[in-house]
Amino acid sequence: MRAANLISPGFFTSEPVHLALLVGVIVAIVTALVGVMTVMRAQTFAGHALADLGSVGGAAALLLGVSQLWGFVVAGVIAAIILELVGMGKVRGRDVTTGIVFSAGLGLTALLLYLSTLVGASSTAAVSVLFGSLFVLDKSVVPGVIVLSVLSLLLLGLLWRRLQLTALNGEMASARGVNTRLTGLGFIIALALAVEMSSLTIGAVLSTALLVGPAASALRVCSRIAPSAALAVVFGVIAVVAGVWISYNSFAWTASHRAWPVSFCIVLVVVIEYAICRVVGKRRV
Amino acid sequence: MFLPFMMNAWMAGTIVAIIGGVVGIFVVLRGETFMAHAIPHGSFTGAAAAVLLGLSPMLGMAIASIIAGLVIVCLSKRGKHDEVTALMLVFLLGFGTFLLAVSGNSERSIYGLLFGDVLSVQTPDLLWMVVLAVVALAIVGTWFRPLLYGSIIPDMAASRGVSNTALSAILAIVVALVTTTSVPVVGALLMFALLVAPPAAAVQLTASPLRVVAVSVAIALVQVWAAIALAYLANFPVGFTVTALGVVAYMIAKVVAKIRGRARAVRTLK
């Protein structure tokens, strides 16, 4: 394939592509940083549950006719607090309570979406909440995304040292005077803000992929936390840029001109990164 | 409520409740709820692939779910499936949308698969459900003791030669089979409400293994029957009524367990 065929006309000038790249890169950076702590604290299930639970708020917002963004954020933070307060204690207990809270939220989403179809909204809302698409973003989401990113990163930065200590050795952290319960609560709120921001803009599926994938890949090849976080950010940004590029150009590759969904392309890059990191990490040990 | 077109719904619900109540016990005891949430999404991808290849959706769902479960178990360290499960889940969903985009299918079919539609169950589907349910129950029955032993005292079981990875693989296959039968009824997203809530409630109420099975199945049956009746009478989506009743059952069990624990403490003090 010649170089000219690799990049379809308009990739560098198209406005949806610019917006997709801008929002995608911001989301990738924030979720990769939060993701490192999520993977280390073994809270990926909670992270994924929060991505889906935001859609309860999204559905409620749809029904009430208020901004989806605030629906997602409010529902996400409430769900995060419930998860942390109810699921305290053993890891095994946490798993079951996450499952129960999660399924309750999904059931509520089904009800709210059903009610909103009664008042005339589209029944495909659930699908768009779940899968989202970077290419149909509206410019107006950008300020909200930036505000939530800053809030989430501030909270994470504030808690970073305590989280690091708690992740390495919980008992030692308590002995040093770290309030592990409050730290956990603070972290899960930071996680909720990041995850809601990303699941609203890029869909719940992609949100989990960018939260877990880059961080898990980085932690496979790097044992220190700060370099892992930097590496996770790099992996996340590469996944978004490469995924958007593949999706945009795939339109020209197939005879039927059906573009590949951008979510799938980014997930594919994330999975390939993880596979490579596993192989490399195994060889180094 | 008992009109002919509702009969398939009642029967499908009953089958799902029985196997969900039994299999879910091990999901809860082993702390594998995330896996039980991820595997059903394999059926979404499998159905999309089957539609593209012109195969039976049921077959595609079963194969894809089993492969997904085994890959999760094989790629993760003992007892730590977290990151692999998450990545498998997003890959399944992403790949499913890719297949649907390539085959040019409508979004309506995605919605049905994820949220389920109990009224759309056909009689041939029911036959498949019974077959897969019997296979799943036979597997659980055959390995009931090692599964229980390995779930409750993993270290002891390992020293007796029970492989934890093998147990996880068995559980993954069973969850995949259960999933395939249940997705048309409650949907992939809500399937696991049945796998988690009734067993979690049963474990709170009793400690004897056989009684846990009985209580769990009983709760699941009441949950599903009441959910279908409520959905029919109040015209709510079944997904909502099933999960809401599951949460109620779990909360009641928690409260009962707490009251009982307090009563026992008082008795020992006297």
XYZ file of C-alpha atoms in Angstrom:
555
model
C 0.000 0.000 0.000
C 1.411 3.385 -0.942
C 1.817 6.081 1.693
C -0.895 8.180 0.120
C -3.397 5.354 0.609
C -2.567 4.987 4.297
C -4.022 8.323 5.246
C -7.432 9.080 3.824
C -7.959 12.643 2.675
C -9.058 14.970 5.421
C -7.534 13.196 8.425
C -5.548 16.269 9.419
C -8.226 18.823 8.554
C -11.421 17.102 9.694
C -12.987 18.731 12.750
C -14.553 15.577 14.266
C -11.129 13.949 14.135
C -9.517 16.897 15.937
C -12.168 16.829 18.634
C -11.943 13.034 18.951
C -8.177 13.235 19.358
C -8.358 16.112 21.844
C -10.964 14.512 24.128
C -9.497 11.025 23.637
C -6.012 12.123 24.660
C -7.254 14.001 27.760
C -9.295 10.960 28.804
C -6.377 8.614 28.123
C -3.995 10.654 30.301
C -6.370 11.020 33.264
C -7.640 7.436 33.268
C -4.142 5.989 32.828
C -2.932 7.823 35.951
C -5.987 6.834 37.990
C -5.749 3.344 36.469
C -2.302 2.614 37.887
C -3.680 2.943 41.420
C -6.873 1.088 40.468
C -4.913 -1.921 39.213
C -2.550 -1.850 42.203
C -5.462 -1.710 44.646
C -7.261 -4.501 42.691
C -10.343 -2.324 42.160
C -10.776 -2.884 38.426
C -14.214 -4.421 38.990
C -15.310 -1.299 40.858
C -13.837 0.844 38.067
C -15.818 -1.049 35.463
C -18.979 -1.038 37.578
C -18.741 2.754 37.987
C -18.458 3.179 34.223
C -21.737 1.327 33.756
C -23.399 2.821 36.838
C -22.941 6.330 35.502
C -25.515 5.373 32.911
C -28.168 5.251 35.680
C -27.615 8.974 36.062
C -27.424 9.369 32.305
C -30.798 7.669 31.925
C -32.290 9.712 34.761
C -30.968 12.904 33.173
C -32.524 11.836 29.869
C -35.855 11.352 31.622
C -35.696 14.667 33.489
C -34.272 16.541 30.540
C -31.216 17.865 32.391
C -27.590 17.717 31.290
C -26.264 14.150 30.901
C -22.892 15.185 32.307
C -24.261 16.026 35.744
C -26.415 12.894 35.737
C -23.326 10.775 35.171
C -21.212 12.562 37.756
C -23.836 12.597 40.519
C -24.780 8.932 39.975
C -21.120 7.929 39.765
C -20.104 9.655 42.995
C -23.119 8.276 44.885
C -22.408 4.764 43.586
C -18.727 5.127 44.527
C -19.567 6.132 48.089
C -22.026 3.225 48.441
C -19.460 0.770 47.049
C -16.774 1.966 49.453
C -19.001 2.101 52.539
C -20.821 -1.196 51.970
C -17.929 -3.133 50.520
C -15.466 -2.388 53.268
C -13.570 -5.344 54.671
C -12.400 -8.527 53.007
C -11.657 -8.578 49.298
C -14.080 -11.471 48.869
C -16.925 -9.554 50.514
C -16.110 -6.544 48.367
C -16.497 -8.644 45.239
C -20.026 -9.759 46.149
C -21.240 -6.324 47.276
C -19.836 -4.747 44.108
C -21.825 -7.327 42.159
C -25.053 -6.587 44.040
C -24.760 -2.795 43.813
C -23.784 -3.146 40.161
C -26.743 -5.310 39.194
C -29.121 -3.041 41.093
C -27.805 -0.088 39.106
C -28.187 -1.908 35.808
C -31.751 -2.856 36.658
C -32.515 0.753 37.515
C -31.012 1.836 34.184
C -33.282 -0.602 32.362
C -36.297 0.882 34.168
C -35.330 4.521 33.561
C -34.611 3.903 29.892
C -37.941 2.136 29.556
C -39.709 5.068 31.214
C -37.918 7.523 28.950
C -39.056 5.611 25.851
C -42.600 6.172 27.151
C -42.087 9.934 27.076
C -40.713 9.730 23.575
C -36.927 9.487 23.864
C -34.996 7.087 21.656
C -34.646 3.455 22.733
C -31.111 3.322 21.369
C -29.980 5.597 24.208
C -28.788 2.547 26.168
C -26.618 1.444 23.307
C -25.041 4.848 22.867
C -24.433 5.128 26.627
C -22.672 1.778 26.576
C -20.665 2.100 23.410
C -20.400 5.835 22.810
C -18.478 7.149 19.866
C -15.585 9.534 19.703
C -16.629 10.740 16.265
C -20.040 12.089 17.273
C -18.840 14.250 20.169
C -20.221 17.705 20.615
C -17.853 20.621 21.190
C -19.787 21.640 24.295
C -18.489 18.648 26.290
C -14.906 19.947 26.293
C -15.167 22.380 29.269
C -16.887 19.713 31.417
C -14.230 17.166 30.503
C -11.454 19.555 31.457
C -13.057 20.538 34.796
C -13.629 16.896 35.793
C -10.107 15.912 34.713
C -8.558 18.640 36.832
C -10.702 17.728 39.867
C -9.896 14.043 39.565
C -6.151 14.625 39.116
C -6.047 17.100 42.032
C -7.675 14.560 44.328
C -5.342 11.836 43.076
C -2.266 14.040 43.535
C -3.343 14.935 47.046
C -3.696 11.276 48.001
C -0.842 9.867 45.879
C 1.756 9.227 48.618
C -0.823 7.786 51.019
C -2.244 5.553 48.287
C 1.249 4.364 47.401
C 1.949 3.438 51.008
C -1.457 1.763 51.452
C -1.085 -0.226 48.232
C 2.318 -1.547 49.311
C 1.409 -2.397 52.888
C -1.918 -1.452 54.439
C -0.916 -2.170 58.028
C 2.280 -0.204 57.801
C 0.344 2.719 56.331
C -2.080 2.684 59.281
C 0.852 2.517 61.685
C 2.328 5.576 60.018
C -0.890 7.464 60.701
C -2.584 7.141 57.297
C -6.362 6.989 57.598
C -6.862 4.123 55.139
C -10.661 4.341 55.118
C -10.675 8.038 54.280
C -7.920 7.515 51.696
C -9.947 4.717 50.107
C -13.041 6.908 49.994
C -11.096 9.805 48.479
C -9.581 7.543 45.873
C -12.850 5.962 44.792
C -14.345 9.453 44.322
C -11.365 10.428 42.135
C -11.906 7.157 40.250
C -15.612 7.920 39.824
C -14.935 11.423 38.457
C -12.415 10.112 35.922
C -14.539 7.143 34.893
C -17.793 9.138 34.538
C -16.044 11.791 32.490
C -14.665 9.144 30.163
C -17.722 6.906 29.978
C -19.923 9.863 29.050
C -17.641 10.974 26.256
C -16.238 7.715 24.892
C -18.632 5.055 26.242
C -18.448 2.615 29.143
C -16.582 -0.025 27.142
C -13.741 2.234 26.098
C -13.620 3.827 29.525
C -12.780 0.484 31.159
C -10.298 -0.349 28.401
C -8.347 2.883 28.896
C -8.555 2.643 32.693
C -7.237 -0.905 32.992
C -5.273 -1.672 29.819
C -2.457 0.910 29.796
C -1.956 0.700 33.575
C -1.884 -3.105 33.626
C 0.524 -3.128 30.659
C 2.868 -0.641 32.340
C 2.848 -2.529 35.644
C 3.831 -5.706 33.758
C 7.090 -4.250 32.477
C 7.940 -1.781 35.234
C 7.984 -2.365 38.974
C 8.347 1.207 40.243
C 5.202 3.289 40.545
C 6.158 6.691 39.131
C 7.745 5.355 35.914
C 4.798 2.953 35.536
C 2.407 5.899 35.681
C 4.389 7.749 32.995
C 4.505 4.622 30.829
C 0.755 4.069 31.281
C 0.069 7.597 30.009
C 2.227 6.924 26.933
C 0.421 3.620 26.260
C -2.980 5.279 26.654
C -2.196 8.151 24.289
C -0.730 5.774 21.684
C -3.881 3.606 21.881
C -6.209 6.578 21.315
C -4.223 8.113 18.469
C -3.594 4.794 16.700
C -7.215 3.691 17.242
C -8.669 6.900 15.817
C -6.269 6.671 12.885
C -7.202 3.045 12.110
C -10.913 3.734 12.428
C -10.825 6.825 10.235
C -8.840 5.122 7.504
C -10.623 1.774 7.630
C -13.433 3.404 5.659
C -11.204 3.360 2.579
C -9.747 -0.126 3.156
C -12.800 -2.309 2.716
C -14.741 -2.675 -0.476
C -18.096 -2.160 1.273
C -16.908 1.127 2.853
C -18.061 0.219 6.325
C -15.797 1.978 8.802
C -14.673 -0.055 11.809
C -16.081 1.299 15.095
C -13.555 3.558 16.788
C -14.160 1.842 20.161
C -13.117 -1.484 18.691
C -9.965 -0.035 17.098
C -8.795 1.538 20.373
C -9.594 -1.621 22.363
C -7.633 -3.636 19.799
C -4.538 -1.449 20.263
C -4.909 -1.662 24.070
C -5.106 -5.468 23.961
C -2.074 -5.710 21.636
C -0.079 -3.446 23.995
C -1.026 -5.628 26.940
C -0.065 -8.835 25.107
C 3.349 -7.408 24.164
C 3.957 -6.193 27.727
C 3.097 -9.606 29.157
C 5.614 -11.309 26.882
C 8.316 -8.705 27.587
C 7.598 -8.739 31.326
C 7.824 -12.525 31.509
C 11.157 -12.553 29.725
C 12.643 -10.010 32.121
C 11.707 -11.871 35.286
C -50.822 -13.821 33.129
C -51.018 -17.527 32.277
C -51.980 -17.077 28.655
C -50.314 -19.433 26.126
C -47.778 -16.811 25.005
C -46.624 -16.418 28.601
C -45.964 -20.145 29.154
C -42.549 -20.112 27.495
C -41.552 -17.165 29.653
C -42.555 -18.985 32.836
C -40.676 -22.142 31.850
C -37.573 -20.298 30.709
C -37.562 -18.294 33.940
C -37.847 -21.457 36.022
C -34.915 -23.147 34.260
C -32.732 -20.056 34.596
C -33.561 -19.676 38.282
C -32.666 -23.280 39.136
C -29.271 -23.318 37.444
C -28.461 -19.721 38.397
C -29.190 -20.520 42.036
C -26.950 -23.604 42.023
C -24.014 -22.373 39.945
C -24.015 -18.946 41.583
C -23.084 -20.479 44.936
C -19.595 -21.215 43.656
C -19.343 -17.832 41.949
C -20.025 -16.179 45.312
C -17.889 -18.533 47.410
C -14.890 -18.195 45.093
C -15.308 -14.425 44.738
C -15.567 -14.633 40.944
C -18.420 -12.185 40.377
C -16.376 -10.113 37.950
C -15.788 -13.216 35.835
C -19.508 -14.015 36.013
C -20.168 -10.508 34.752
C -17.627 -10.729 31.905
C -18.382 -14.206 30.489
C -22.005 -13.409 29.503
C -20.633 -10.695 27.222
C -19.005 -13.483 25.222
C -22.487 -14.503 24.152
C -23.025 -11.044 22.645
C -19.883 -11.451 20.524
C -20.723 -15.084 19.749
C -24.214 -14.213 18.558
C -22.842 -11.419 16.376
C -20.275 -13.810 14.869
C -22.904 -16.522 14.315
C -25.178 -14.069 12.496
C -22.258 -13.073 10.268
C -21.336 -16.690 9.499
C -24.941 -17.860 9.185
C -24.739 -20.310 12.121
C -27.206 -20.852 14.955
C -26.845 -17.952 17.456
C -27.139 -20.391 20.390
C -24.102 -22.346 19.153
C -22.082 -19.161 18.614
C -23.000 -17.906 22.081
C -21.996 -21.161 23.785
C -18.657 -21.438 21.967
C -17.682 -17.775 22.453
C -18.594 -17.786 26.159
C -16.629 -20.972 26.849
C -13.563 -19.662 24.994
C -13.784 -16.329 26.853
C -14.003 -18.058 30.235
C -11.098 -20.416 29.560
C -8.872 -17.603 28.265
C -9.544 -15.573 31.437
C -8.665 -18.533 33.671
C -5.576 -19.588 31.695
C -4.078 -16.097 31.436
C -4.400 -15.127 35.078
C -2.486 -16.011 38.175
C -4.143 -18.053 40.893
C -7.118 -16.197 42.324
C -6.257 -12.940 40.568
C -8.334 -12.534 37.436
C -8.969 -8.803 37.719
C -7.070 -7.116 34.897
C -7.395 -10.006 32.441
C -11.153 -10.146 33.073
C -11.539 -6.414 32.458
C -9.576 -6.526 29.225
C -11.399 -9.633 28.014
C -14.714 -7.915 28.734
C -13.910 -4.783 26.734
C -12.418 -6.844 23.937
C -15.588 -8.953 23.691
C -17.827 -5.891 23.563
C -15.550 -4.073 21.123
C -15.220 -7.114 18.879
C -18.991 -7.631 18.970
C -19.658 -4.077 17.793
C -17.008 -4.576 15.099
C -18.759 -7.716 13.831
C -22.125 -5.963 13.839
C -20.666 -2.966 12.009
C -19.076 -5.206 9.380
C -22.266 -7.207 8.844
C -24.349 -4.023 8.828
C -26.756 -5.186 11.548
C -29.142 -2.905 13.357
C -28.679 -1.616 16.888
C -32.039 -2.998 17.906
C -30.598 -6.528 18.038
C -27.771 -5.399 20.349
C -30.282 -3.918 22.733
C -32.284 -7.152 22.860
C -29.208 -9.257 23.564
C -27.898 -7.044 26.338
C -31.164 -6.391 28.145
C -33.094 -9.543 27.246
C -36.701 -10.104 26.361
C -38.454 -12.892 28.184
C -41.524 -12.723 25.974
C -39.496 -13.500 22.854
C -38.476 -17.019 24.003
C -39.395 -19.639 21.379
C -40.127 -23.317 22.010
C -36.940 -24.615 20.246
C -34.925 -22.219 22.441
C -36.518 -23.859 25.467
C -35.316 -27.284 24.334
C -31.744 -25.985 24.055
C -32.041 -24.347 27.470
C -33.061 -27.643 29.060
C -30.196 -29.518 27.398
C -27.532 -26.991 28.445
C -29.030 -26.710 31.944
C -28.815 -30.478 32.429
C -25.197 -30.493 31.226
C -24.305 -27.621 33.592
C -26.010 -29.287 36.563
C -24.308 -32.613 35.742
C -20.898 -30.931 35.764
C -21.611 -29.221 39.091
C -22.967 -32.494 40.543
C -19.894 -34.467 39.463
C -17.406 -32.029 40.981
C -19.609 -30.778 43.832
C -17.279 -31.839 46.652
C -13.963 -30.656 45.159
C -15.617 -27.381 44.073
C -16.923 -26.768 47.563
C -13.682 -27.819 49.241
C -11.501 -25.774 46.898
C -13.755 -22.731 47.278
C -13.848 -22.711 51.080
C -10.361 -23.926 52.053
C -8.241 -23.378 48.909
C -4.865 -24.090 50.579
C -6.020 -27.331 52.134
C -7.584 -28.453 48.844
C -4.358 -27.649 46.999
C -2.345 -29.777 49.429
C -4.770 -32.641 48.786
C -4.108 -32.411 45.056
C -7.158 -30.399 43.979
C -5.985 -27.941 41.315
C -7.368 -24.470 41.790
C -6.893 -23.562 38.127
C -8.833 -26.656 37.077
C -11.671 -25.689 39.436
C -11.756 -22.161 38.025
C -11.834 -23.624 34.508
C -14.753 -25.919 35.413
C -16.615 -22.990 36.937
C -15.915 -20.839 33.868
C -17.348 -23.516 31.551
C -20.434 -23.944 33.713
C -21.012 -20.186 33.905
C -20.662 -20.047 30.110
C -23.306 -22.765 29.681
C -25.674 -21.109 32.150
C -25.146 -17.803 30.411
C -26.002 -19.134 26.986
C -29.340 -20.392 28.223
C -30.164 -17.249 30.162
C -29.149 -14.405 27.906
C -32.345 -14.545 25.816
C -34.344 -14.324 29.044
C -32.722 -11.736 31.252
C -30.015 -10.361 28.939
C -26.250 -10.388 29.298
C -26.134 -7.322 31.526
C -28.651 -8.611 34.041
C -27.869 -12.314 33.873
C -25.461 -12.062 36.703
C -28.006 -10.571 39.078
C -29.352 -14.134 39.212
C -25.904 -15.619 39.696
C -25.002 -13.315 42.576
C -27.982 -12.174 44.649
C -29.753 -15.487 45.530
C -26.556 -17.382 46.490
C -25.164 -14.389 48.391
C -28.419 -14.220 50.365
C -28.437 -18.007 50.944
C -24.858 -17.994 52.259
C -25.940 -15.409 54.850
C -28.810 -17.573 56.026
C -27.340 -21.046 56.432
C -23.949 -22.756 56.566
C -24.724 -26.342 55.590
C -23.825 -26.884 51.896
C -26.967 -28.735 50.851
C -29.183 -26.253 52.659
C -27.374 -23.386 50.906
C -28.232 -25.027 47.567
C -31.881 -25.446 48.534
C -32.275 -21.917 49.931
C -30.451 -20.358 46.982
C -32.648 -22.138 44.411
C -35.775 -21.271 46.393
C -34.855 -17.577 46.508
C -33.978 -17.565 42.799
C -37.303 -19.207 41.901
C -39.358 -16.766 43.961
C -37.300 -13.909 42.548
C -37.876 -14.891 38.915
C -41.543 -15.822 39.274
C -42.366 -12.648 41.167
C -40.312 -10.640 38.666
C -42.214 -12.020 35.675
C -45.569 -11.477 37.408
C -44.646 -7.910 38.367
C -43.336 -7.182 34.903
C -46.577 -8.477 33.414
C -48.881 -6.660 35.828
C -47.062 -3.337 36.103
C -45.572 -3.408 32.607
C -42.015 -2.904 33.893
C -38.963 -4.340 32.101
C -38.134 -7.803 33.487
C -34.488 -6.791 33.912
C -35.520 -4.199 36.460
C -37.886 -6.391 38.466
C -35.370 -9.277 38.621
C -32.527 -7.114 39.924
C -34.701 -5.127 42.317
C -36.081 -8.310 43.904
C -32.531 -9.730 44.099
C -31.329 -6.717 46.049
C -34.345 -6.926 48.376
C -33.656 -10.639 49.013
C -29.995 -9.927 49.793
C -30.821 -7.085 52.169
C -33.418 -9.146 54.045
C -30.911 -12.001 54.391
C -28.275 -9.588 55.716
C -30.663 -8.189 58.327
C -31.817 -11.683 59.394
C -28.185 -12.812 59.712
C -27.370 -9.792 61.848
C -30.355 -10.286 64.174
C -29.534 -13.975 64.530
C -25.887 -13.205 65.258
C -26.934 -10.803 68.000
C -29.370 -13.309 69.493
C -26.618 -15.939 69.546
C -24.248 -13.518 71.255
C -26.838 -12.749 73.935
C -27.446 -16.476 74.497
C -23.739 -17.188 75.004
C -23.487 -14.273 77.440
C -26.294 -15.733 79.557
